[in-house]
Amino acid sequence: MEPSLYTIDGIIILDNDGKRLIGKYYQNSTMSLKEQKAFEKKIFEKTKKRDDEILLLDGVTICYKSNVDLIFYVVGNSEENELLLAAVLNCVYDAISLILRKNVEKRALYHHLENVFLAIDEIIDDGIIMEIDPNNVYNRLAIRSEDIPLSETNLSQFLERAKEEVKWSFFK
Amino acid sequence: MHKMGKKDEEAGNPFQNVDRSTALQEAKKFHETPLRPRLCSETCTKVIYLANQGEEFTTTEATDFFFAMTKLFQNNDITLRRMCYLTIKELSKMTEHAFIMTQSLTKDMNGSQDLFRPGAVRALCSITDPTTLQSIERYMKQAIVDKNTAVASAALISSFHLCDRAYDIVKRWANEAQQASSSDNQMVQYHALGLLHHLRKRDPLAIEKLVVKLSRSGLKSPLAYTLLIRIAAKLLAEDDDRTALFDFIESCLRNKNEMVVYEAASAIVNMKNITHKEIAPAVSVLQQFCGSPKPALRYAGVRSLNKVAMKHPSAVTACNLDLENLITDSNRSIATLAITTLLKTGSESSVERLMKQISNFMSEISDEFKIVVVEAVSALCAKYPRKHSVMMEYLSKMLRDDGGFDYKKAIVNCLITIISESPESKELGLMQLCEFIEDCEHTSLATRVITLLGDQGPLCANPSKFIRFIYNRVILENEVVRAAAISALAKFGAVRELTDSVLTLLHRSMVDEDDEVRDRATFYYHILKLKDDKLNSQMIINGLVVSLPALERQLAGYLEVCPEEPFDMKTVPVMAVKEEVEKQATATKKKEPSRDEIYAEELSRIPQFAALGPLFKSSAEQKLTEAETEYQVSVVKHTFLNHMVLQFNCANTLNDQVLKDLTIEVEGADGYEPTSYISTEELVYGTPGKTYCIMDLPEADEVCASSLSCQMKFIVHDCDPNTGDVDETGYPDEYVIDDIEISVGDHIQRVLKPNFPASWEEVGDEHELEETYHLSEIGTLEEAVKQIITFLGMQPCERSDKVPEGKVHHVLILSGVYRGGHEILVRSKLVLKDGVQMQLTVRGTDPTSVAVVASAIA
């Protein structure tokens, strides 16, 4: 295998109907849009039922991971180091999980699409791995504080914090 | 974005109703004062989302959006700015006006806001072309060594992308990249290494130095390690004499990170000349992977072991137990690889059990893996000939199952190999294939099988049984298959007892609606009706052996001049039988024109060679220098009717020299006399050049093997490797290279005769010569066979190049075409007795060439 920084052929996120949420294909991939859609359909058929984590299809290795109504894929050459692909997949998944506060599902993903795009851009730049530590990715995003969703778990945390602050203001 | 309407939220996709025009309309928000960053970044998100869905923006749309976006740089919201960078990268390909962003981005790149800088570098490089690159070169150099690691990484990878467009400029940044490679940051280290390697790719020595240095100092990043291992492995593949590199890779087997360990193990098992002892530690690492709870690790382990099993089956035997556990793995990919590995390493007794397990889940796996399985079965057949009948049964079952073209092709190939390897399974195999073509939707496979039936069927004990299958095709199939079937039928017709019945069948096809089918039927019908064995052999069984593209070219040339005399078939170069090329694992290999075709094309472009006539044969490349010398020369011998052209491929490995007026002078001997040279004007570092020498060939009856000494003459000009400036004054120099070996084989083209006995009789004993030789230096029959084939350069027929084990006598039959289009057939009886005794019988259509070949081995 020719040594190169170009290691990743694509990152795809599909929903539970096989619809593309994110489909980034890089340098090494020469698929046309039509071929991409056909490819996505094919991998979705192969992966929707079983969570095998890794698969060889059409001459490429695909590492994947699913959660609730999303499936995350990282695509690489069939000769590529599978563990490297798996590491990238984990980084993508974990970084998104941090952004979505562990609430990895379609609706939340749509609501943070902006930061998800930025995160993927911080992980892969046109086929080159930029970062594989999800915490570094998350920290670089510098997400606006008010973007943190007010979900139920957060609400209790928020109340907790408010209580603390009120308490301290009394002590002052 | 959380201010989306409630209705949209329920639909799950807030972007459902976004389309191109509404998204672009929203760009007018960019002009508001004060700017609302959140709304603006939402618009950018929509645009990126659409681009991601495959939506194409027109050039005007993209340009307008770019112009609107320049406003956004007045606001300092971090997320908004980054969305701008991302949008620029996404849309930059769709407009040629991307450069309007240059100024804003350059400002951000050198600004004080650290969160802007990396993104700005990347966006800037994505819109930069080689001409504008020079203006930011200074900033790029600074950025590469910036103490902010994110900026350094961004600059390094952007440089790597730019190499495609502006290699010469990026090359000048190698020193900065070198400095960055000793960074403490993992990613910077990795990116710097990648860039450095790319910039020094053409200089193996510098790369070796780099690898040795980095491997000593130790790296922090596992990614950099994997890259370094890959670079080291590539260097080793070119020259395996670098023990330091091997030691480095071996030491990586003990790395803490699994990714690095795996990369090292897979590099070791993929090395070409690896010994059993060296491979053992890598195999044991892979074995451990097979027991991991993580599927990716198990997959990686078993995939690599599968590869090892092809070359070193015995090394994998120790892992058989672990592999058997993986057969029931829930991941089908892993299970299949495990089984096929076992098939390669397993013993004869376990074959049947494994085959049964495979057929259980054959329907669940993808075609890729089915092909892997078929290949494994194929390898197994070669190993255990006694299991042919069992395998055949499974293969024919697989052939009947559903599957794509590639899968079916793999099975048919495997069956054909079995048929040609073992005579006892031939009849059975042919019958299986007959059944297959009864229901085969792939035209190319059907024709292939039919042609095979035509070649092999008539040699079977009871050829008439195949005729029904073939004739069915004539009735039912499309014209391509029909035509192939007619040719196959004709071959059966050449068998005396069947001639009359085949004539009846052919007669019916003479009214076929397709031209080709009708023509073939008519042609064969009239030939067969004459019942002339010699004619049958010439026209039907052994057919035409010329190279078709060459024939086409020659005929076109003939028609242009329209000379009086009839077209001479003998001037057409014969089709060379491809020497067995190692099968490449890559499934998607493009079809390339044959080597001879490329040469013929190249030579025809040089006017001096036009007078020599058509190219007869081109030899393989022969190296005339050692691998490490400063100039590298190799020679290809092109044989024409009365001349030989020596093509020298030269390369200059010194980057501070340019060679001008380079010729290679050849000293004539044994009737090979050089008459003219074509020199190469300039030979620059890194670009190979060609120079030619035209030689007269010796008189027809004096042709023999020879070796010619030669010398390279040229004028050296010094040059500056950095700027490429060449010194005006040069001095002449010469350089001695190895002798060129010419053998009798250079006058003969390999040609395969499907039916050798028929040709042997057809040529007759008019010009037969017989010689007896005693080859005292050769100890085994295999060696003798190999030597004779390379010496005469002829094609072994009927697999007579394979000597059965334990035999003391063997008959080697060879066929070829001598320069000038004269057929040559050789039968060589070999007996092992104090060395090897050989009785050589040569037949041919021309007495001189027969004499040359008969006296060639001395």
PDB file of C-alpha atoms in Angstrom, chain A residues 1-7 19-24 27 33 37 46 50 52-59 61 78-84 86-87 107 110-111 113-115 117-118 121-122 124-126 128-132 140-142 144 146-147, chain B residues 1-2 9 12-15 38 41 45 48-49 52-54 77 79-80 82-83 86 89-90 115 122 150 157 160-161 164 187 190-191 194 197 201 223 226-227 230-231 234 258-259 262-263 295-297 299-300 303 307 330-333 366 368-369:
ATOM      1  CA  MET A   1       0.000   0.000   0.000  1.00  0.00           C
ATOM      2  CA  GLU A   2       1.404   3.368  -1.063  1.00  0.00           C
ATOM      3  CA  PRO A   3       2.255   5.477   1.994  1.00  0.00           C
ATOM      4  CA  SER A   4       0.102   8.596   1.928  1.00  0.00           C
ATOM      5  CA  LEU A   5      -1.812  10.920   4.222  1.00  0.00           C
ATOM      6  CA  TYR A   6      -4.940  10.189   2.193  1.00  0.00           C
ATOM      7  CA  THR A   7      -6.409   7.355   4.204  1.00  0.00           C
ATOM      8  CA  LYS A  19     -31.618   8.442   3.875  1.00  0.00           C
ATOM      9  CA  ARG A  20     -28.395  10.405   3.752  1.00  0.00           C
ATOM     10  CA  LEU A  21     -27.893  12.938   6.533  1.00  0.00           C
ATOM     11  CA  ILE A  22     -24.245  13.428   5.827  1.00  0.00           C
ATOM     12  CA  GLY A  23     -22.284  11.988   2.929  1.00  0.00           C
ATOM     13  CA  LYS A  24     -18.754  13.214   2.539  1.00  0.00           C
ATOM     14  CA  GLN A  27     -10.070  12.449  -2.848  1.00  0.00           C
ATOM     15  CA  LEU A  33     -23.589  11.162  -7.078  1.00  0.00           C
ATOM     16  CA  LYS A  37     -26.558   6.864  -3.638  1.00  0.00           C
ATOM     17  CA  LYS A  46     -26.195  -4.916   4.500  1.00  0.00           C
ATOM     18  CA  ARG A  50     -26.900  -6.602  12.102  1.00  0.00           C
ATOM     19  CA  ASP A  52     -21.186  -6.329  12.807  1.00  0.00           C
ATOM     20  CA  GLU A  53     -19.025  -3.212  12.972  1.00  0.00           C
ATOM     21  CA  ILE A  54     -16.980  -4.057   9.885  1.00  0.00           C
ATOM     22  CA  LEU A  55     -17.731  -5.147   6.350  1.00  0.00           C
ATOM     23  CA  LEU A  56     -16.061  -5.558   2.987  1.00  0.00           C
ATOM     24  CA  LEU A  57     -18.140  -4.424   0.029  1.00  0.00           C
ATOM     25  CA  ASP A  58     -17.375  -3.366  -3.542  1.00  0.00           C
ATOM     26  CA  GLY A  59     -13.662  -3.418  -2.814  1.00  0.00           C
ATOM     27  CA  THR A  61     -13.681  -1.661   3.881  1.00  0.00           C
ATOM     28  CA  SER A  78      -9.749  -2.588   1.382  1.00  0.00           C
ATOM     29  CA  GLU A  79      -6.015  -2.609   2.072  1.00  0.00           C
ATOM     30  CA  GLU A  80      -6.233   0.182   4.634  1.00  0.00           C
ATOM     31  CA  ASN A  81      -5.474  -0.486   8.281  1.00  0.00           C
ATOM     32  CA  GLU A  82      -8.883  -1.492   9.667  1.00  0.00           C
ATOM     33  CA  LEU A  83      -8.017  -0.292  13.137  1.00  0.00           C
ATOM     34  CA  LEU A  84      -7.262   3.137  11.790  1.00  0.00           C
ATOM     35  CA  ALA A  86     -12.245   2.063  13.402  1.00  0.00           C
ATOM     36  CA  ALA A  87     -10.379   4.780  15.333  1.00  0.00           C
ATOM     37  CA  ARG A 107     -33.587  14.823  15.762  1.00  0.00           C
ATOM     38  CA  TYR A 110     -30.457  17.870  12.867  1.00  0.00           C
ATOM     39  CA  HIS A 111     -30.598  20.497  15.549  1.00  0.00           C
ATOM     40  CA  LEU A 113     -26.072  20.053  12.245  1.00  0.00           C
ATOM     41  CA  GLU A 114     -23.938  23.177  12.192  1.00  0.00           C
ATOM     42  CA  ASN A 115     -21.567  21.860  14.849  1.00  0.00           C
ATOM     43  CA  PHE A 117     -20.440  19.698  10.088  1.00  0.00           C
ATOM     44  CA  LEU A 118     -17.698  21.620  11.850  1.00  0.00           C
ATOM     45  CA  ASP A 121     -14.339  19.030   9.199  1.00  0.00           C
ATOM     46  CA  GLU A 122     -12.034  19.049  12.209  1.00  0.00           C
ATOM     47  CA  ILE A 124     -11.081  14.766   8.289  1.00  0.00           C
ATOM     48  CA  ASP A 125      -9.853  17.290   5.761  1.00  0.00           C
ATOM     49  CA  ASP A 126     -10.421  15.883   2.286  1.00  0.00           C
ATOM     50  CA  ILE A 128      -6.578  13.302   5.648  1.00  0.00           C
ATOM     51  CA  ILE A 129      -7.056  12.559   9.311  1.00  0.00           C
ATOM     52  CA  MET A 130      -6.838  15.867  11.218  1.00  0.00           C
ATOM     53  CA  GLU A 131      -7.538  14.621  14.701  1.00  0.00           C
ATOM     54  CA  ILE A 132      -8.548  11.351  16.339  1.00  0.00           C
ATOM     55  CA  ARG A 140     -11.805  23.251  19.202  1.00  0.00           C
ATOM     56  CA  LEU A 141     -15.418  23.808  18.255  1.00  0.00           C
ATOM     57  CA  ALA A 142     -15.835  26.472  20.955  1.00  0.00           C
ATOM     58  CA  ARG A 144     -21.682  28.879  22.079  1.00  0.00           C
ATOM     59  CA  GLU A 146     -26.407  28.917  25.000  1.00  0.00           C
ATOM     60  CA  ASP A 147     -26.388  26.192  22.362  1.00  0.00           C
TER      61      ASP A 147
ATOM     62  CA  MET B   1     -31.481  26.749  15.118  1.00  0.00           C
ATOM     63  CA  HIS B   2     -33.625  25.758  18.068  1.00  0.00           C
ATOM     64  CA  GLU B   9     -39.700  19.549  14.556  1.00  0.00           C
ATOM     65  CA  GLY B  12     -38.001  15.188  12.293  1.00  0.00           C
ATOM     66  CA  ASN B  13     -36.115  16.966   9.584  1.00  0.00           C
ATOM     67  CA  PRO B  14     -36.022  20.745   9.867  1.00  0.00           C
ATOM     68  CA  PHE B  15     -34.261  20.887   6.515  1.00  0.00           C
ATOM     69  CA  ARG B  38     -26.895  33.012  14.473  1.00  0.00           C
ATOM     70  CA  SER B  41     -24.680  30.787  10.266  1.00  0.00           C
ATOM     71  CA  THR B  45     -25.633  25.398   7.375  1.00  0.00           C
ATOM     72  CA  ILE B  48     -23.702  23.108   3.213  1.00  0.00           C
ATOM     73  CA  TYR B  49     -26.543  20.700   3.882  1.00  0.00           C
ATOM     74  CA  ASN B  52     -23.968  17.503   1.027  1.00  0.00           C
ATOM     75  CA  GLN B  53     -27.150  16.098  -0.420  1.00  0.00           C
ATOM     76  CA  GLY B  54     -25.542  16.361  -3.830  1.00  0.00           C
ATOM     77  CA  ASP B  77     -18.705  35.374  16.066  1.00  0.00           C
ATOM     78  CA  THR B  79     -19.085  29.681  14.942  1.00  0.00           C
ATOM     79  CA  LEU B  80     -20.247  31.967  12.165  1.00  0.00           C
ATOM     80  CA  ARG B  82     -15.996  28.834  10.921  1.00  0.00           C
ATOM     81  CA  MET B  83     -19.170  28.142   9.005  1.00  0.00           C
ATOM     82  CA  LEU B  86     -16.546  25.535   5.630  1.00  0.00           C
ATOM     83  CA  LYS B  89     -14.385  24.994   0.976  1.00  0.00           C
ATOM     84  CA  GLU B  90     -17.658  23.379  -0.090  1.00  0.00           C
ATOM     85  CA  LEU B 115      -9.653  30.069  16.872  1.00  0.00           C
ATOM     86  CA  ARG B 122      -7.304  25.551   5.120  1.00  0.00           C
ATOM     87  CA  ALA B 150      -3.693  23.487  15.059  1.00  0.00           C
ATOM     88  CA  ILE B 157      -2.140  19.217   5.318  1.00  0.00           C
ATOM     89  CA  PHE B 160      -0.060  18.266   1.051  1.00  0.00           C
ATOM     90  CA  HIS B 161      -3.246  19.014  -0.899  1.00  0.00           C
ATOM     91  CA  ASP B 164      -1.088  18.144  -6.755  1.00  0.00           C
ATOM     92  CA  MET B 187      -0.934  15.310  14.838  1.00  0.00           C
ATOM     93  CA  TYR B 190       2.031  12.854  11.626  1.00  0.00           C
ATOM     94  CA  HIS B 191       1.193  15.518   9.078  1.00  0.00           C
ATOM     95  CA  GLY B 194       3.356  12.681   5.504  1.00  0.00           C
ATOM     96  CA  HIS B 197       7.719  11.781   2.563  1.00  0.00           C
ATOM     97  CA  LYS B 201       9.449  10.453  -2.653  1.00  0.00           C
ATOM     98  CA  LEU B 223      -0.777   7.474  13.209  1.00  0.00           C
ATOM     99  CA  THR B 226       1.670   3.496  10.992  1.00  0.00           C
ATOM    100  CA  LEU B 227       2.791   5.856   8.262  1.00  0.00           C
ATOM    101  CA  ARG B 230       4.380   1.844   5.626  1.00  0.00           C
ATOM    102  CA  ILE B 231       7.227   3.970   4.294  1.00  0.00           C
ATOM    103  CA  LYS B 234       8.009   0.253   0.834  1.00  0.00           C
ATOM    104  CA  GLU B 258      -2.975  -1.947  18.604  1.00  0.00           C
ATOM    105  CA  MET B 259      -3.144   0.062  15.397  1.00  0.00           C
ATOM    106  CA  TYR B 262      -1.311  -4.428  13.410  1.00  0.00           C
ATOM    107  CA  GLU B 263       0.325  -2.202  10.824  1.00  0.00           C
ATOM    108  CA  PRO B 295     -14.886  -7.299  15.530  1.00  0.00           C
ATOM    109  CA  ALA B 296     -12.544  -4.856  13.771  1.00  0.00           C
ATOM    110  CA  LEU B 297      -9.552  -6.517  15.418  1.00  0.00           C
ATOM    111  CA  TYR B 299     -11.426  -8.987  11.034  1.00  0.00           C
ATOM    112  CA  ALA B 300      -8.004  -7.383  10.687  1.00  0.00           C
ATOM    113  CA  ARG B 303      -7.784 -10.975   6.852  1.00  0.00           C
ATOM    114  CA  LYS B 307      -3.028 -13.456   3.047  1.00  0.00           C
ATOM    115  CA  SER B 330     -21.653 -13.565  13.955  1.00  0.00           C
ATOM    116  CA  ASN B 331     -19.851 -11.281  11.503  1.00  0.00           C
ATOM    117  CA  ARG B 332     -20.119 -13.113   8.192  1.00  0.00           C
ATOM    118  CA  SER B 333     -17.087 -11.374   6.746  1.00  0.00           C
ATOM    119  CA  SER B 366     -21.636 -10.773  -0.535  1.00  0.00           C
ATOM    120  CA  GLU B 368     -16.796 -10.352  -2.951  1.00  0.00           C
ATOM    121  CA  PHE B 369     -16.528 -13.044  -0.356  1.00  0.00           C
TER     122      PHE B 369
END
